[in-house]
Amino acid sequence: EPEVTQTPSHQVTQMGQEVILRCVPISNHLYFYWYRQILGQKVEFLVSFYNNEISEKSEIFDDQFSVERPDGSNFTLKIRSTKLEDSAMYFCASSEGEWGTQYFGPGTRLTVL
Amino acid sequence: KNEVEQSPQNLTAQEGEFITINCSYSVGISALHWLQQHPGGGIVSLFMLSSGKKKHGRLIATINIQEKHSSLHITASHPRDSAVYICAVKTSGTYKYIFGTGTRLKVLA
């Protein structure tokens, strides 16, 4: 069964460094999402992406964040200058259509020291 | 006040019991999702609803748009149902999602 994959599974970085989190959505899916979950807290929406552009972003998704679909398969989340409070699990998801089931990746745990 | 509220926050049940988890929301929505987060952290989508009722196996989800309320029911619960169940709404006219804080379910054998 097709699945969403994410790499790395765990990323440790120093405050102020740039990180890129990678996702490979399911191949025929057109809608892509990033979410984060700080340890012990609820899942939060970051951004949705369709047709090579951001369709919606949350207040969390400030100028430090960017997303890109550099080729036909990868979907990346970049954090330019990480802060301690960026430490969280980041989930990527994709869906075939706007109203389709979202399939989640296993997540990348980001630890900012 | 959270825009998406779930109750209860924690629930312990005996195997075989009928379980209900509730979700109320205060914003206009175009769809509501029920998700399951496994103890290891992985998230699986269970249902997407915009009206009425859906059933999949032992799981039933209902939504009342007028009352801004949805319920997730699990019939004949099993220890493998132990997980966090999350309600998430897609706000009207947007691609934005708001999540509830989740209901932690533990089913005892």
PDB file of N, CA and C in Angstrom, chain B residues 4-105:
ATOM      1  N   VAL B   4     -12.025  24.084  18.927  1.00  0.00           N
ATOM      2  CA  VAL B   4     -12.428  22.678  18.819  1.00  0.00           C
ATOM      3  C   VAL B   4     -12.213  22.026  20.179  1.00  0.00           C
ATOM      4  N   GLU B   5     -13.286  21.549  20.761  1.00  0.00           N
ATOM      5  CA  GLU B   5     -13.233  20.952  22.094  1.00  0.00           C
ATOM      6  C   GLU B   5     -13.613  19.482  22.005  1.00  0.00           C
ATOM      7  N   GLN B   6     -12.862  18.658  22.690  1.00  0.00           N
ATOM      8  CA  GLN B   6     -13.183  17.235  22.741  1.00  0.00           C
ATOM      9  C   GLN B   6     -13.478  16.812  24.168  1.00  0.00           C
ATOM     10  N   SER B   7     -14.355  15.840  24.287  1.00  0.00           N
ATOM     11  CA  SER B   7     -14.620  15.259  25.609  1.00  0.00           C
ATOM     12  C   SER B   7     -14.932  13.776  25.444  1.00  0.00           C
ATOM     13  N   PRO B   8     -14.550  12.962  26.431  1.00  0.00           N
ATOM     14  CA  PRO B   8     -13.698  13.364  27.548  1.00  0.00           C
ATOM     15  C   PRO B   8     -12.249  13.499  27.113  1.00  0.00           C
ATOM     16  N   GLN B   9     -11.401  14.002  27.990  1.00  0.00           N
ATOM     17  CA  GLN B   9      -9.972  14.087  27.674  1.00  0.00           C
ATOM     18  C   GLN B   9      -9.321  12.725  27.806  1.00  0.00           C
ATOM     19  N   ASN B  10      -9.779  11.975  28.807  1.00  0.00           N
ATOM     20  CA  ASN B  10      -9.269  10.620  29.039  1.00  0.00           C
ATOM     21  C   ASN B  10     -10.431   9.680  29.258  1.00  0.00           C
ATOM     22  N   LEU B  11     -10.266   8.465  28.794  1.00  0.00           N
ATOM     23  CA  LEU B  11     -11.340   7.480  28.902  1.00  0.00           C
ATOM     24  C   LEU B  11     -10.730   6.101  29.062  1.00  0.00           C
ATOM     25  N   THR B  12     -11.154   5.412  30.095  1.00  0.00           N
ATOM     26  CA  THR B  12     -10.740   4.025  30.295  1.00  0.00           C
ATOM     27  C   THR B  12     -11.975   3.150  30.203  1.00  0.00           C
ATOM     28  N   ALA B  13     -11.907   2.104  29.406  1.00  0.00           N
ATOM     29  CA  ALA B  13     -13.052   1.225  29.199  1.00  0.00           C
ATOM     30  C   ALA B  13     -12.618  -0.224  29.303  1.00  0.00           C
ATOM     31  N   GLN B  14     -13.573  -1.066  29.586  1.00  0.00           N
ATOM     32  CA  GLN B  14     -13.333  -2.497  29.570  1.00  0.00           C
ATOM     33  C   GLN B  14     -13.577  -3.021  28.159  1.00  0.00           C
ATOM     34  N   GLU B  15     -12.820  -4.034  27.810  1.00  0.00           N
ATOM     35  CA  GLU B  15     -12.997  -4.655  26.498  1.00  0.00           C
ATOM     36  C   GLU B  15     -14.463  -5.005  26.265  1.00  0.00           C
ATOM     37  N   GLY B  16     -14.954  -4.680  25.079  1.00  0.00           N
ATOM     38  CA  GLY B  16     -16.338  -4.984  24.733  1.00  0.00           C
ATOM     39  C   GLY B  16     -17.291  -3.822  24.923  1.00  0.00           C
ATOM     40  N   GLU B  17     -16.868  -2.812  25.657  1.00  0.00           N
ATOM     41  CA  GLU B  17     -17.756  -1.691  25.916  1.00  0.00           C
ATOM     42  C   GLU B  17     -17.967  -0.835  24.667  1.00  0.00           C
ATOM     43  N   PHE B  18     -19.100  -0.148  24.643  1.00  0.00           N
ATOM     44  CA  PHE B  18     -19.427   0.822  23.599  1.00  0.00           C
ATOM     45  C   PHE B  18     -18.867   2.165  24.051  1.00  0.00           C
ATOM     46  N   ILE B  19     -18.125   2.818  23.164  1.00  0.00           N
ATOM     47  CA  ILE B  19     -17.419   4.046  23.524  1.00  0.00           C
ATOM     48  C   ILE B  19     -17.902   5.201  22.658  1.00  0.00           C
ATOM     49  N   THR B  20     -18.056   6.341  23.280  1.00  0.00           N
ATOM     50  CA  THR B  20     -18.409   7.562  22.547  1.00  0.00           C
ATOM     51  C   THR B  20     -17.422   8.664  22.896  1.00  0.00           C
ATOM     52  N   ILE B  21     -16.895   9.296  21.869  1.00  0.00           N
ATOM     53  CA  ILE B  21     -16.013  10.454  22.022  1.00  0.00           C
ATOM     54  C   ILE B  21     -16.680  11.615  21.298  1.00  0.00           C
ATOM     55  N   ASN B  22     -16.695  12.758  21.959  1.00  0.00           N
ATOM     56  CA  ASN B  22     -17.413  13.910  21.428  1.00  0.00           C
ATOM     57  C   ASN B  22     -16.484  15.032  20.983  1.00  0.00           C
ATOM     58  N   CYS B  23     -16.956  15.773  19.986  1.00  0.00           N
ATOM     59  CA  CYS B  23     -16.210  16.920  19.466  1.00  0.00           C
ATOM     60  C   CYS B  23     -17.197  18.042  19.192  1.00  0.00           C
ATOM     61  N   SER B  24     -16.934  19.202  19.779  1.00  0.00           N
ATOM     62  CA  SER B  24     -17.742  20.394  19.510  1.00  0.00           C
ATOM     63  C   SER B  24     -16.827  21.480  18.973  1.00  0.00           C
ATOM     64  N   TYR B  25     -17.373  22.272  18.067  1.00  0.00           N
ATOM     65  CA  TYR B  25     -16.548  23.307  17.447  1.00  0.00           C
ATOM     66  C   TYR B  25     -17.348  24.600  17.359  1.00  0.00           C
ATOM     67  N   SER B  26     -16.636  25.706  17.322  1.00  0.00           N
ATOM     68  CA  SER B  26     -17.320  27.004  17.364  1.00  0.00           C
ATOM     69  C   SER B  26     -17.125  27.805  16.082  1.00  0.00           C
ATOM     70  N   VAL B  27     -16.442  27.221  15.100  1.00  0.00           N
ATOM     71  CA  VAL B  27     -16.183  27.938  13.848  1.00  0.00           C
ATOM     72  C   VAL B  27     -16.985  27.300  12.715  1.00  0.00           C
ATOM     73  N   GLY B  28     -17.128  28.018  11.627  1.00  0.00           N
ATOM     74  CA  GLY B  28     -17.756  27.437  10.452  1.00  0.00           C
ATOM     75  C   GLY B  28     -16.800  26.461   9.797  1.00  0.00           C
ATOM     76  N   ILE B  29     -17.336  25.318   9.401  1.00  0.00           N
ATOM     77  CA  ILE B  29     -16.455  24.298   8.838  1.00  0.00           C
ATOM     78  C   ILE B  29     -16.994  23.804   7.505  1.00  0.00           C
ATOM     79  N   SER B  30     -16.098  23.257   6.731  1.00  0.00           N
ATOM     80  CA  SER B  30     -16.509  22.578   5.506  1.00  0.00           C
ATOM     81  C   SER B  30     -16.338  21.072   5.628  1.00  0.00           C
ATOM     82  N   ALA B  31     -15.551  20.637   6.594  1.00  0.00           N
ATOM     83  CA  ALA B  31     -15.379  19.204   6.821  1.00  0.00           C
ATOM     84  C   ALA B  31     -14.808  18.976   8.212  1.00  0.00           C
ATOM     85  N   LEU B  32     -15.039  17.770   8.709  1.00  0.00           N
ATOM     86  CA  LEU B  32     -14.501  17.379  10.010  1.00  0.00           C
ATOM     87  C   LEU B  32     -13.818  16.029   9.852  1.00  0.00           C
ATOM     88  N   HIS B  33     -12.641  15.918  10.423  1.00  0.00           N
ATOM     89  CA  HIS B  33     -11.880  14.667  10.352  1.00  0.00           C
ATOM     90  C   HIS B  33     -11.769  14.049  11.737  1.00  0.00           C
ATOM     91  N   TRP B  34     -11.838  12.754  11.770  1.00  0.00           N
ATOM     92  CA  TRP B  34     -11.459  11.995  12.965  1.00  0.00           C
ATOM     93  C   TRP B  34     -10.166  11.251  12.645  1.00  0.00           C
ATOM     94  N   LEU B  35      -9.209  11.407  13.549  1.00  0.00           N
ATOM     95  CA  LEU B  35      -7.892  10.816  13.376  1.00  0.00           C
ATOM     96  C   LEU B  35      -7.578   9.942  14.585  1.00  0.00           C
ATOM     97  N   GLN B  36      -6.724   8.963  14.368  1.00  0.00           N
ATOM     98  CA  GLN B  36      -6.248   8.118  15.458  1.00  0.00           C
ATOM     99  C   GLN B  36      -4.735   8.266  15.535  1.00  0.00           C
ATOM    100  N   GLN B  37      -4.255   8.593  16.731  1.00  0.00           N
ATOM    101  CA  GLN B  37      -2.806   8.682  16.928  1.00  0.00           C
ATOM    102  C   GLN B  37      -2.367   7.533  17.809  1.00  0.00           C
ATOM    103  N   HIS B  38      -1.536   6.682  17.236  1.00  0.00           N
ATOM    104  CA  HIS B  38      -1.092   5.488  17.944  1.00  0.00           C
ATOM    105  C   HIS B  38      -0.119   5.859  19.055  1.00  0.00           C
ATOM    106  N   PRO B  39       0.072   4.957  20.020  1.00  0.00           N
ATOM    107  CA  PRO B  39       1.034   5.230  21.096  1.00  0.00           C
ATOM    108  C   PRO B  39       2.424   5.580  20.579  1.00  0.00           C
ATOM    109  N   GLY B  40       2.817   5.061  19.431  1.00  0.00           N
ATOM    110  CA  GLY B  40       4.125   5.399  18.864  1.00  0.00           C
ATOM    111  C   GLY B  40       4.170   6.749  18.188  1.00  0.00           C
ATOM    112  N   GLY B  41       3.026   7.406  18.039  1.00  0.00           N
ATOM    113  CA  GLY B  41       2.973   8.755  17.472  1.00  0.00           C
ATOM    114  C   GLY B  41       2.376   8.842  16.080  1.00  0.00           C
ATOM    115  N   GLY B  42       2.290   7.715  15.371  1.00  0.00           N
ATOM    116  CA  GLY B  42       1.767   7.755  14.016  1.00  0.00           C
ATOM    117  C   GLY B  42       0.302   8.152  13.980  1.00  0.00           C
ATOM    118  N   ILE B  43      -0.098   8.848  12.922  1.00  0.00           N
ATOM    119  CA  ILE B  43      -1.469   9.354  12.783  1.00  0.00           C
ATOM    120  C   ILE B  43      -2.131   8.689  11.578  1.00  0.00           C
ATOM    121  N   VAL B  44      -3.349   8.216  11.817  1.00  0.00           N
ATOM    122  CA  VAL B  44      -4.134   7.588  10.752  1.00  0.00           C
ATOM    123  C   VAL B  44      -5.472   8.308  10.663  1.00  0.00           C
ATOM    124  N   SER B  45      -5.888   8.605   9.456  1.00  0.00           N
ATOM    125  CA  SER B  45      -7.193   9.215   9.258  1.00  0.00           C
ATOM    126  C   SER B  45      -8.267   8.139   9.319  1.00  0.00           C
ATOM    127  N   LEU B  46      -9.302   8.384  10.126  1.00  0.00           N
ATOM    128  CA  LEU B  46     -10.393   7.421  10.255  1.00  0.00           C
ATOM    129  C   LEU B  46     -11.579   7.802   9.371  1.00  0.00           C
ATOM    130  N   PHE B  47     -12.004   9.054   9.491  1.00  0.00           N
ATOM    131  CA  PHE B  47     -13.166   9.518   8.743  1.00  0.00           C
ATOM    132  C   PHE B  47     -12.988  10.971   8.343  1.00  0.00           C
ATOM    133  N   MET B  48     -13.626  11.335   7.238  1.00  0.00           N
ATOM    134  CA  MET B  48     -13.869  12.720   6.910  1.00  0.00           C
ATOM    135  C   MET B  48     -15.364  12.875   6.695  1.00  0.00           C
ATOM    136  N   LEU B  49     -15.949  13.850   7.396  1.00  0.00           N
ATOM    137  CA  LEU B  49     -17.398  14.039   7.349  1.00  0.00           C
ATOM    138  C   LEU B  49     -17.717  15.462   6.983  1.00  0.00           C
ATOM    139  N   SER B  50     -18.745  15.636   6.181  1.00  0.00           N
ATOM    140  CA  SER B  50     -19.298  16.973   6.013  1.00  0.00           C
ATOM    141  C   SER B  50     -20.778  16.985   6.393  1.00  0.00           C
ATOM    142  N   SER B  51     -21.382  15.803   6.492  1.00  0.00           N
ATOM    143  CA  SER B  51     -22.763  15.696   6.941  1.00  0.00           C
ATOM    144  C   SER B  51     -23.044  14.239   7.288  1.00  0.00           C
ATOM    145  N   GLY B  52     -24.099  14.022   8.082  1.00  0.00           N
ATOM    146  CA  GLY B  52     -24.617  12.685   8.292  1.00  0.00           C
ATOM    147  C   GLY B  52     -23.742  11.755   9.110  1.00  0.00           C
ATOM    148  N   LYS B  53     -23.534  10.582   8.587  1.00  0.00           N
ATOM    149  CA  LYS B  53     -22.959   9.493   9.354  1.00  0.00           C
ATOM    150  C   LYS B  53     -22.112   8.620   8.434  1.00  0.00           C
ATOM    151  N   LYS B  54     -21.005   8.109   8.980  1.00  0.00           N
ATOM    152  CA  LYS B  54     -20.199   7.144   8.241  1.00  0.00           C
ATOM    153  C   LYS B  54     -19.844   5.990   9.152  1.00  0.00           C
ATOM    154  N   LYS B  55     -19.686   4.825   8.565  1.00  0.00           N
ATOM    155  CA  LYS B  55     -19.379   3.621   9.339  1.00  0.00           C
ATOM    156  C   LYS B  55     -18.248   2.878   8.648  1.00  0.00           C
ATOM    157  N   HIS B  56     -17.305   2.423   9.486  1.00  0.00           N
ATOM    158  CA  HIS B  56     -16.232   1.589   8.955  1.00  0.00           C
ATOM    159  C   HIS B  56     -15.878   0.558  10.011  1.00  0.00           C
ATOM    160  N   GLY B  57     -16.301  -0.674   9.740  1.00  0.00           N
ATOM    161  CA  GLY B  57     -16.056  -1.727  10.729  1.00  0.00           C
ATOM    162  C   GLY B  57     -16.783  -1.430  12.024  1.00  0.00           C
ATOM    163  N   ARG B  58     -16.041  -1.366  13.119  1.00  0.00           N
ATOM    164  CA  ARG B  58     -16.640  -1.105  14.430  1.00  0.00           C
ATOM    165  C   ARG B  58     -16.715   0.383  14.753  1.00  0.00           C
ATOM    166  N   LEU B  59     -16.300   1.209  13.841  1.00  0.00           N
ATOM    167  CA  LEU B  59     -16.281   2.653  14.075  1.00  0.00           C
ATOM    168  C   LEU B  59     -17.434   3.329  13.345  1.00  0.00           C
ATOM    169  N   ILE B  60     -18.060   4.266  14.052  1.00  0.00           N
ATOM    170  CA  ILE B  60     -19.147   5.052  13.471  1.00  0.00           C
ATOM    171  C   ILE B  60     -18.877   6.512  13.816  1.00  0.00           C
ATOM    172  N   ALA B  61     -19.010   7.370  12.825  1.00  0.00           N
ATOM    173  CA  ALA B  61     -18.850   8.808  13.076  1.00  0.00           C
ATOM    174  C   ALA B  61     -20.097   9.522  12.600  1.00  0.00           C
ATOM    175  N   THR B  62     -20.543  10.461  13.416  1.00  0.00           N
ATOM    176  CA  THR B  62     -21.716  11.258  13.064  1.00  0.00           C
ATOM    177  C   THR B  62     -21.381  12.733  13.204  1.00  0.00           C
ATOM    178  N   ILE B  63     -22.117  13.547  12.479  1.00  0.00           N
ATOM    179  CA  ILE B  63     -21.932  14.982  12.609  1.00  0.00           C
ATOM    180  C   ILE B  63     -23.287  15.668  12.517  1.00  0.00           C
ATOM    181  N   ASN B  64     -23.480  16.676  13.373  1.00  0.00           N
ATOM    182  CA  ASN B  64     -24.666  17.514  13.342  1.00  0.00           C
ATOM    183  C   ASN B  64     -24.192  18.937  13.074  1.00  0.00           C
ATOM    184  N   ILE B  65     -24.344  19.367  11.846  1.00  0.00           N
ATOM    185  CA  ILE B  65     -23.814  20.670  11.437  1.00  0.00           C
ATOM    186  C   ILE B  65     -24.508  21.808  12.194  1.00  0.00           C
ATOM    187  N   GLN B  66     -25.815  21.682  12.386  1.00  0.00           N
ATOM    188  CA  GLN B  66     -26.562  22.753  13.067  1.00  0.00           C
ATOM    189  C   GLN B  66     -26.085  22.924  14.506  1.00  0.00           C
ATOM    190  N   GLU B  67     -25.814  21.799  15.163  1.00  0.00           N
ATOM    191  CA  GLU B  67     -25.380  21.859  16.566  1.00  0.00           C
ATOM    192  C   GLU B  67     -23.871  21.972  16.690  1.00  0.00           C
ATOM    193  N   LYS B  68     -23.152  21.926  15.588  1.00  0.00           N
ATOM    194  CA  LYS B  68     -21.681  22.021  15.593  1.00  0.00           C
ATOM    195  C   LYS B  68     -21.090  20.955  16.512  1.00  0.00           C
ATOM    196  N   HIS B  69     -21.459  19.736  16.245  1.00  0.00           N
ATOM    197  CA  HIS B  69     -21.070  18.637  17.116  1.00  0.00           C
ATOM    198  C   HIS B  69     -20.881  17.366  16.294  1.00  0.00           C
ATOM    199  N   SER B  70     -19.877  16.603  16.678  1.00  0.00           N
ATOM    200  CA  SER B  70     -19.626  15.310  16.047  1.00  0.00           C
ATOM    201  C   SER B  70     -19.305  14.290  17.125  1.00  0.00           C
ATOM    202  N   SER B  71     -19.637  13.060  16.864  1.00  0.00           N
ATOM    203  CA  SER B  71     -19.302  11.977  17.782  1.00  0.00           C
ATOM    204  C   SER B  71     -18.619  10.847  17.028  1.00  0.00           C
ATOM    205  N   LEU B  72     -17.704  10.206  17.727  1.00  0.00           N
ATOM    206  CA  LEU B  72     -17.063   8.995  17.219  1.00  0.00           C
ATOM    207  C   LEU B  72     -17.444   7.865  18.176  1.00  0.00           C
ATOM    208  N   HIS B  73     -18.014   6.826  17.635  1.00  0.00           N
ATOM    209  CA  HIS B  73     -18.423   5.678  18.436  1.00  0.00           C
ATOM    210  C   HIS B  73     -17.562   4.467  18.061  1.00  0.00           C
ATOM    211  N   ILE B  74     -17.198   3.718  19.089  1.00  0.00           N
ATOM    212  CA  ILE B  74     -16.503   2.452  18.866  1.00  0.00           C
ATOM    213  C   ILE B  74     -17.350   1.361  19.512  1.00  0.00           C
ATOM    214  N   THR B  75     -17.791   0.425  18.697  1.00  0.00           N
ATOM    215  CA  THR B  75     -18.568  -0.692  19.241  1.00  0.00           C
ATOM    216  C   THR B  75     -17.627  -1.852  19.557  1.00  0.00           C
ATOM    217  N   ALA B  76     -17.991  -2.629  20.563  1.00  0.00           N
ATOM    218  CA  ALA B  76     -17.205  -3.811  20.953  1.00  0.00           C
ATOM    219  C   ALA B  76     -15.726  -3.466  21.045  1.00  0.00           C
ATOM    220  N   SER B  77     -15.404  -2.516  21.917  1.00  0.00           N
ATOM    221  CA  SER B  77     -14.027  -2.025  22.003  1.00  0.00           C
ATOM    222  C   SER B  77     -13.050  -3.149  22.344  1.00  0.00           C
ATOM    223  N   HIS B  78     -11.818  -2.930  21.901  1.00  0.00           N
ATOM    224  CA  HIS B  78     -10.751  -3.922  22.043  1.00  0.00           C
ATOM    225  C   HIS B  78      -9.497  -3.203  22.505  1.00  0.00           C
ATOM    226  N   PRO B  79      -8.628  -3.892  23.244  1.00  0.00           N
ATOM    227  CA  PRO B  79      -7.384  -3.222  23.677  1.00  0.00           C
ATOM    228  C   PRO B  79      -6.600  -2.580  22.535  1.00  0.00           C
ATOM    229  N   ARG B  80      -6.676  -3.123  21.327  1.00  0.00           N
ATOM    230  CA  ARG B  80      -5.943  -2.517  20.218  1.00  0.00           C
ATOM    231  C   ARG B  80      -6.530  -1.165  19.798  1.00  0.00           C
ATOM    232  N   ASP B  81      -7.721  -0.824  20.305  1.00  0.00           N
ATOM    233  CA  ASP B  81      -8.302   0.496  20.035  1.00  0.00           C
ATOM    234  C   ASP B  81      -7.661   1.577  20.907  1.00  0.00           C
ATOM    235  N   SER B  82      -6.831   1.178  21.853  1.00  0.00           N
ATOM    236  CA  SER B  82      -6.185   2.146  22.738  1.00  0.00           C
ATOM    237  C   SER B  82      -5.298   3.080  21.929  1.00  0.00           C
ATOM    238  N   ALA B  83      -5.601   4.365  22.008  1.00  0.00           N
ATOM    239  CA  ALA B  83      -4.914   5.371  21.206  1.00  0.00           C
ATOM    240  C   ALA B  83      -5.466   6.728  21.615  1.00  0.00           C
ATOM    241  N   VAL B  84      -4.935   7.774  21.001  1.00  0.00           N
ATOM    242  CA  VAL B  84      -5.519   9.113  21.141  1.00  0.00           C
ATOM    243  C   VAL B  84      -6.364   9.378  19.902  1.00  0.00           C
ATOM    244  N   TYR B  85      -7.606   9.781  20.115  1.00  0.00           N
ATOM    245  CA  TYR B  85      -8.516  10.081  19.004  1.00  0.00           C
ATOM    246  C   TYR B  85      -8.653  11.593  18.900  1.00  0.00           C
ATOM    247  N   ILE B  86      -8.432  12.087  17.706  1.00  0.00           N
ATOM    248  CA  ILE B  86      -8.340  13.532  17.486  1.00  0.00           C
ATOM    249  C   ILE B  86      -9.400  13.968  16.485  1.00  0.00           C
ATOM    250  N   CYS B  87     -10.064  15.040  16.831  1.00  0.00           N
ATOM    251  CA  CYS B  87     -11.026  15.682  15.940  1.00  0.00           C
ATOM    252  C   CYS B  87     -10.330  16.893  15.312  1.00  0.00           C
ATOM    253  N   ALA B  88     -10.475  17.055  14.011  1.00  0.00           N
ATOM    254  CA  ALA B  88      -9.877  18.218  13.335  1.00  0.00           C
ATOM    255  C   ALA B  88     -10.893  18.763  12.343  1.00  0.00           C
ATOM    256  N   VAL B  89     -11.022  20.080  12.294  1.00  0.00           N
ATOM    257  CA  VAL B  89     -11.989  20.690  11.378  1.00  0.00           C
ATOM    258  C   VAL B  89     -11.271  21.497  10.317  1.00  0.00           C
ATOM    259  N   LYS B  90     -11.845  21.449   9.129  1.00  0.00           N
ATOM    260  CA  LYS B  90     -11.365  22.299   8.042  1.00  0.00           C
ATOM    261  C   LYS B  90     -12.277  23.514   8.027  1.00  0.00           C
ATOM    262  N   THR B  91     -11.716  24.681   8.246  1.00  0.00           N
ATOM    263  CA  THR B  91     -12.552  25.863   8.384  1.00  0.00           C
ATOM    264  C   THR B  91     -13.114  26.288   7.027  1.00  0.00           C
ATOM    265  N   SER B  92     -14.311  26.829   7.059  1.00  0.00           N
ATOM    266  CA  SER B  92     -15.036  27.176   5.827  1.00  0.00           C
ATOM    267  C   SER B  92     -14.242  28.107   4.941  1.00  0.00           C
ATOM    268  N   GLY B  93     -14.226  27.786   3.665  1.00  0.00           N
ATOM    269  CA  GLY B  93     -13.611  28.680   2.686  1.00  0.00           C
ATOM    270  C   GLY B  93     -12.099  28.741   2.759  1.00  0.00           C
ATOM    271  N   THR B  94     -11.500  27.844   3.512  1.00  0.00           N
ATOM    272  CA  THR B  94     -10.031  27.852   3.645  1.00  0.00           C
ATOM    273  C   THR B  94      -9.495  26.438   3.495  1.00  0.00           C
ATOM    274  N   TYR B  95      -8.188  26.358   3.483  1.00  0.00           N
ATOM    275  CA  TYR B  95      -7.510  25.057   3.556  1.00  0.00           C
ATOM    276  C   TYR B  95      -6.876  24.862   4.926  1.00  0.00           C
ATOM    277  N   LYS B  96      -7.367  25.610   5.903  1.00  0.00           N
ATOM    278  CA  LYS B  96      -6.784  25.602   7.237  1.00  0.00           C
ATOM    279  C   LYS B  96      -7.494  24.582   8.119  1.00  0.00           C
ATOM    280  N   TYR B  97      -6.743  23.931   8.970  1.00  0.00           N
ATOM    281  CA  TYR B  97      -7.282  22.927   9.877  1.00  0.00           C
ATOM    282  C   TYR B  97      -7.036  23.336  11.325  1.00  0.00           C
ATOM    283  N   ILE B  98      -8.040  23.098  12.167  1.00  0.00           N
ATOM    284  CA  ILE B  98      -7.913  23.320  13.605  1.00  0.00           C
ATOM    285  C   ILE B  98      -8.146  21.982  14.290  1.00  0.00           C
ATOM    286  N   PHE B  99      -7.238  21.639  15.192  1.00  0.00           N
ATOM    287  CA  PHE B  99      -7.288  20.336  15.854  1.00  0.00           C
ATOM    288  C   PHE B  99      -7.793  20.466  17.282  1.00  0.00           C
ATOM    289  N   GLY B 100      -8.489  19.429  17.716  1.00  0.00           N
ATOM    290  CA  GLY B 100      -8.803  19.303  19.129  1.00  0.00           C
ATOM    291  C   GLY B 100      -7.600  18.756  19.878  1.00  0.00           C
ATOM    292  N   THR B 101      -7.713  18.751  21.191  1.00  0.00           N
ATOM    293  CA  THR B 101      -6.592  18.296  22.025  1.00  0.00           C
ATOM    294  C   THR B 101      -6.522  16.782  22.135  1.00  0.00           C
ATOM    295  N   GLY B 102      -7.552  16.108  21.622  1.00  0.00           N
ATOM    296  CA  GLY B 102      -7.500  14.651  21.611  1.00  0.00           C
ATOM    297  C   GLY B 102      -8.166  14.018  22.821  1.00  0.00           C
ATOM    298  N   THR B 103      -8.619  12.801  22.643  1.00  0.00           N
ATOM    299  CA  THR B 103      -9.159  11.982  23.730  1.00  0.00           C
ATOM    300  C   THR B 103      -8.294  10.738  23.827  1.00  0.00           C
ATOM    301  N   ARG B 104      -7.696  10.570  24.991  1.00  0.00           N
ATOM    302  CA  ARG B 104      -6.831   9.408  25.205  1.00  0.00           C
ATOM    303  C   ARG B 104      -7.686   8.247  25.691  1.00  0.00           C
ATOM    304  N   LEU B 105      -7.771   7.209  24.871  1.00  0.00           N
ATOM    305  CA  LEU B 105      -8.581   6.038  25.189  1.00  0.00           C
ATOM    306  C   LEU B 105      -7.697   4.871  25.568  1.00  0.00           C
TER     307      LEU B 105
END
